[in-house]
Each structure stands twice: as C-alpha cells, then as structure tokens.
Amino acid sequence: MIGAAAQVPPPPTPPAAAARRHRHLLDFTDWTAEEVVSLLDTAEVMAQVLARPVKRVPALQGYTVATLFFEDSTRTRLSFERAARAQSADVISFAAGGSSLRKGESIRDTLRTIEQLQADLYVVRHPSAGVPHQLARWTNGAVVNAGDGRHAHPTQALLDAYTLRAALTAAGLPPAERERPFTGRRLAVVGDVEHSRVARSNAELFTLLGGEVVLCGPAALLPRELSRLPGVHLTADLREAVTGADAVMALRIQHERLGPKRLPSLAEYVARYQVRPAHLELAAPHAFVMHPGPLNRDVEVASELADGERSLVERQVASGVPVRMAVLYSLLVGKK
Ligand code: CP
C-alpha cells in the first residue's frame, strides 16, 4: 500500500478555503456564497483524489473525527466516515442504539466521554433541532450538523448543489457567474416540506447561490414562514411547481415525524404529489430528477424516473464523499 501510494502524484492543492473563518458547519447562517463556492470547488479537488488508484491522502493524519448519530442514517454516516478515512483521519463511530444513553447517560456526558478519546471534530445527527448547536457550545472541537430534526442538513444541501452544478455543466449549461452558479435556475422540491431539513437547507443554499426554489406539497405540509426567504415560493400545485424547473427534487413523507394529523390517504397523496414522467415533460428540456434518500419507491417518485437517465439520485450519494471531505478539510486544516 505504501509503495503504491508513493507512485501516484501528490494530491491537488485545494482552492484557498474561504470557509476558514468558520469553526463549525451548523447551517448556512453567516455563510457567504463565496465561502460555499469555495467548498464546492474544494470538493472537486477531493473528487480527483477519489478517482486515483490509491484513494487516500494524508491531509487529516493525526486528527480524529467522531460521528455521533442519535438517529438512523445510511448515506450520511457512511460517507462522513469514508471522507475522514480517505484523508487518513481516525474515526470514532457512536450510534445511540446500543450505547450507554440507554442506561440514562445524558448527551452532555456522552460528549464529555467521547472528548476524552481526543476527537477533533464531531459529526452530529439528532432528531431534535438545535442539538448540534448545543454541542458546539460545550466542546472545543469543531461540530458538523449531519441533520437535526426538521431544522437543517447542510452537507446534504452542499452535495445536492455540487451534483446539480456538475450535471448542468455537463449538459452544456455552465454557470454564468462563479459565485452565483444557479442564477436563472429553478429547483422544485416536492413532498413533505414541513418535516424536511433537506428542503430548508436546500432553500437557503440554492437561493444563496442565485437560484429560485419552489416548495410544493399538500397545503398542510407547506410551512408559510419559508416563503419569507427571498427567492422561495410555495405552491400546493405540482404542475405549477415543476413547470420550467431545472431540477425536481422529491422528498419522502416523514412518517416518523408526521404524527396522526394532516396527511390525506397515501393513495390520494400519491395521486396528487408523486413525481411522474408527465411532470418532467413540463420541466426544462434538460431537467434532472433528484432525491436525498432514503427513497420510498413509487410513493413520492415513480421508479422509472428515480432509475431513469435523468436521475441524479446515485450521483447525489456518490457526491457525499468528496463534499464531506471538503467540509472536514476546511474546518480542521483550514481553521489553522
Ligand atoms: N439523505 C440522508 O440524510 O440519508 P441518510 O438518512 O441515509 O443519512
């Protein structure tokens, strides 16, 4: 392995990280478009590392990344751990199930315990909004929000932006402006917006980068306050939402957060809000289909679209690794 590593050229130098003034990534409050674009550009450099025969660089050697998951995850946890190891960081993996939380240990004491294992950065997912912010106040380490309640999932929005920017460029539609790559572009987000941290983070990020976002779903699942964000519109009409869109992102119904109220029958929901091929015909000619996962096939999106040639679903998952490599690198190395 060492011999093989010695035969490949050194990693490309990431662009100057404008993200360096940030200690944490909790949401996009206080992030500028320039800083976000710098992260996306750094992720492109990381993708070059992952395309090499030896997909590992020593950038984070000596650092320890702890993944603290108080809620289930497949994509986010695995790609953060892959991103850390690809940069030679050590990884501590904590999942609430099977931990001493079940014996009554508090979150704060859990954090203190893991701090004794000398972690430098905590990747935190929790079902309650605000927990990553609280941990950031308690620790000297860096904290990355990996999804808190319905509040924010910033690295998901980053990987969505990274994936869509690349797909539009490959389709011959490169950004006219470097720092506002989605100027003139529209993202339609369809489904259970009310409970979706992905919808909120995408609405913040896509508009920060110059685009327009249409949030669509049953009226009871459309939080009015989101329409106060400049560049964000709400509609309960799926055909209106997708017309002219550059990408249509379907969201699953979050039954675990929904409770007994407000959803019509699943059959009625599917009839009115499932994204189908006929909807894509109303979108822009190049329009892409996106989904953050996990996906409930043939509920929020027809399988033929999710698996079709205009689907970015698998590319979104793959983008999670270089994007999260860029986040870890920028917060750990960039802050020095
Ligand atoms: N998109 C997303 O957060 O997926 P996981 O819940 O599998 O991490």
Tab-separated table of C-alpha atoms in Angstrom, residues 12-137:
chain	number	residue	atom	x	y	z
A	12	PRO	CA	-4.016	18.576	-5.955
A	13	THR	CA	-3.967	21.609	-3.702
A	14	PRO	CA	-7.488	22.586	-2.652
A	15	PRO	CA	-8.519	26.103	-3.624
A	16	ALA	CA	-7.968	28.786	-0.998
A	17	ALA	CA	-10.647	27.895	1.527
A	18	ALA	CA	-12.847	30.913	2.099
A	19	ALA	CA	-14.598	28.672	4.647
A	20	ARG	CA	-11.666	29.157	7.004
A	21	ARG	CA	-13.321	31.700	9.280
A	22	HIS	CA	-15.905	29.080	10.326
A	23	ARG	CA	-15.291	26.749	13.249
A	24	HIS	CA	-18.445	24.729	12.711
A	25	LEU	CA	-20.931	23.920	9.960
A	26	LEU	CA	-24.328	24.004	11.669
A	27	ASP	CA	-26.472	25.679	8.990
A	28	PHE	CA	-25.827	28.395	6.401
A	29	THR	CA	-26.395	31.353	8.723
A	30	ASP	CA	-23.351	33.629	8.256
A	31	TRP	CA	-22.025	31.691	5.269
A	32	THR	CA	-21.435	33.696	2.108
A	33	ALA	CA	-21.871	32.486	-1.462
A	34	GLU	CA	-18.105	32.847	-1.924
A	35	GLU	CA	-17.433	30.533	1.022
A	36	VAL	CA	-19.901	27.942	-0.219
A	37	VAL	CA	-18.494	28.000	-3.748
A	38	SER	CA	-15.022	27.589	-2.266
A	39	LEU	CA	-16.265	24.423	-0.505
A	40	LEU	CA	-17.785	23.122	-3.747
A	41	ASP	CA	-14.514	23.800	-5.572
A	42	THR	CA	-12.564	22.029	-2.814
A	43	ALA	CA	-14.931	19.061	-3.246
A	44	GLU	CA	-13.974	18.919	-6.937
A	45	VAL	CA	-10.345	18.575	-5.895
A	46	MET	CA	-11.315	15.826	-3.459
A	47	ALA	CA	-13.157	14.025	-6.283
A	48	GLN	CA	-9.847	13.957	-8.169
A	49	VAL	CA	-8.282	12.198	-5.174
A	50	LEU	CA	-11.100	9.640	-5.191
A	51	ALA	CA	-10.571	8.984	-8.903
A	52	ARG	CA	-6.940	7.924	-8.311
A	53	PRO	CA	-5.773	4.318	-7.864
A	54	VAL	CA	-4.963	4.993	-4.213
A	55	LYS	CA	-7.920	6.939	-2.870
A	56	ARG	CA	-6.228	8.264	0.217
A	57	VAL	CA	-4.227	11.362	1.136
A	58	PRO	CA	-2.566	12.274	4.444
A	59	ALA	CA	-4.346	15.641	4.779
A	60	LEU	CA	-6.022	14.818	8.139
A	61	GLN	CA	-3.398	12.477	9.551
A	62	GLY	CA	-3.355	12.856	13.333
A	63	TYR	CA	-6.927	14.145	13.515
A	64	THR	CA	-9.825	12.171	14.946
A	65	VAL	CA	-13.358	12.535	13.618
A	66	ALA	CA	-16.232	11.272	15.789
A	67	THR	CA	-19.570	10.503	14.171
A	68	LEU	CA	-22.357	10.864	16.754
A	69	PHE	CA	-25.629	9.519	15.394
A	70	PHE	CA	-28.609	9.769	17.731
A	71	GLU	CA	-30.889	8.995	14.772
A	72	ASP	CA	-30.665	6.413	11.972
A	73	SER	CA	-28.606	7.059	8.860
A	74	THR	CA	-27.049	5.144	5.995
A	75	ARG	CA	-25.709	7.697	3.492
A	76	THR	CA	-24.613	10.496	5.787
A	77	ARG	CA	-22.784	8.445	8.403
A	78	LEU	CA	-21.036	6.145	5.937
A	79	SER	CA	-19.940	8.952	3.641
A	80	PHE	CA	-18.590	11.069	6.514
A	81	GLU	CA	-16.599	8.076	7.753
A	82	ARG	CA	-15.351	7.361	4.229
A	83	ALA	CA	-14.468	11.055	3.820
A	84	ALA	CA	-12.463	11.063	7.049
A	85	ARG	CA	-10.585	7.852	6.275
A	86	ALA	CA	-9.806	8.962	2.708
A	87	GLN	CA	-7.864	11.810	4.347
A	88	SER	CA	-6.177	9.484	6.862
A	89	ALA	CA	-8.134	10.708	9.902
A	90	ASP	CA	-9.017	8.289	12.682
A	91	VAL	CA	-12.730	7.673	13.126
A	92	ILE	CA	-14.780	7.049	16.263
A	93	SER	CA	-18.291	5.911	15.487
A	94	PHE	CA	-21.113	6.374	18.008
A	95	ALA	CA	-24.691	5.248	17.447
A	96	ALA	CA	-27.345	5.822	20.084
A	97	GLY	CA	-28.725	2.300	19.786
A	98	GLY	CA	-26.579	0.025	21.944
A	99	SER	CA	-24.873	2.951	23.738
A	100	SER	CA	-24.931	3.984	27.400
A	101	LEU	CA	-27.619	6.560	26.536
A	102	ARG	CA	-29.936	3.625	27.129
A	103	LYS	CA	-28.634	3.427	30.685
A	104	GLY	CA	-29.562	7.042	31.304
A	105	GLU	CA	-26.312	8.830	30.399
A	106	SER	CA	-27.027	12.367	29.151
A	107	ILE	CA	-26.000	13.778	25.783
A	108	ARG	CA	-23.608	16.153	27.551
A	109	ASP	CA	-21.923	13.331	29.444
A	110	THR	CA	-21.803	11.287	26.249
A	111	LEU	CA	-19.972	14.174	24.585
A	112	ARG	CA	-17.595	14.539	27.545
A	113	THR	CA	-16.839	10.822	27.366
A	114	ILE	CA	-16.056	10.953	23.671
A	115	GLU	CA	-13.944	14.106	24.184
A	116	GLN	CA	-11.684	12.015	26.426
A	117	LEU	CA	-10.974	9.917	23.344
A	118	GLN	CA	-9.464	13.078	21.802
A	119	ALA	CA	-11.813	13.762	18.930
A	120	ASP	CA	-11.158	16.972	16.989
A	121	LEU	CA	-14.434	17.140	15.091
A	122	TYR	CA	-17.931	15.842	15.819
A	123	VAL	CA	-20.413	14.953	13.104
A	124	VAL	CA	-23.796	15.061	14.844
A	125	ARG	CA	-27.249	13.836	13.868
A	126	HIS	CA	-30.129	14.171	16.293
A	127	PRO	CA	-33.931	14.058	15.998
A	128	SER	CA	-34.225	17.366	17.887
A	129	ALA	CA	-33.441	20.689	16.228
A	130	GLY	CA	-30.603	22.585	17.894
A	131	VAL	CA	-28.656	19.706	19.439
A	132	PRO	CA	-25.564	20.222	17.194
A	133	HIS	CA	-25.597	23.923	18.171
A	134	GLN	CA	-25.704	22.950	21.838
A	135	LEU	CA	-22.794	20.521	21.431
A	136	ALA	CA	-20.855	23.284	19.651
A	137	ARG	CA	-21.236	25.423	22.797
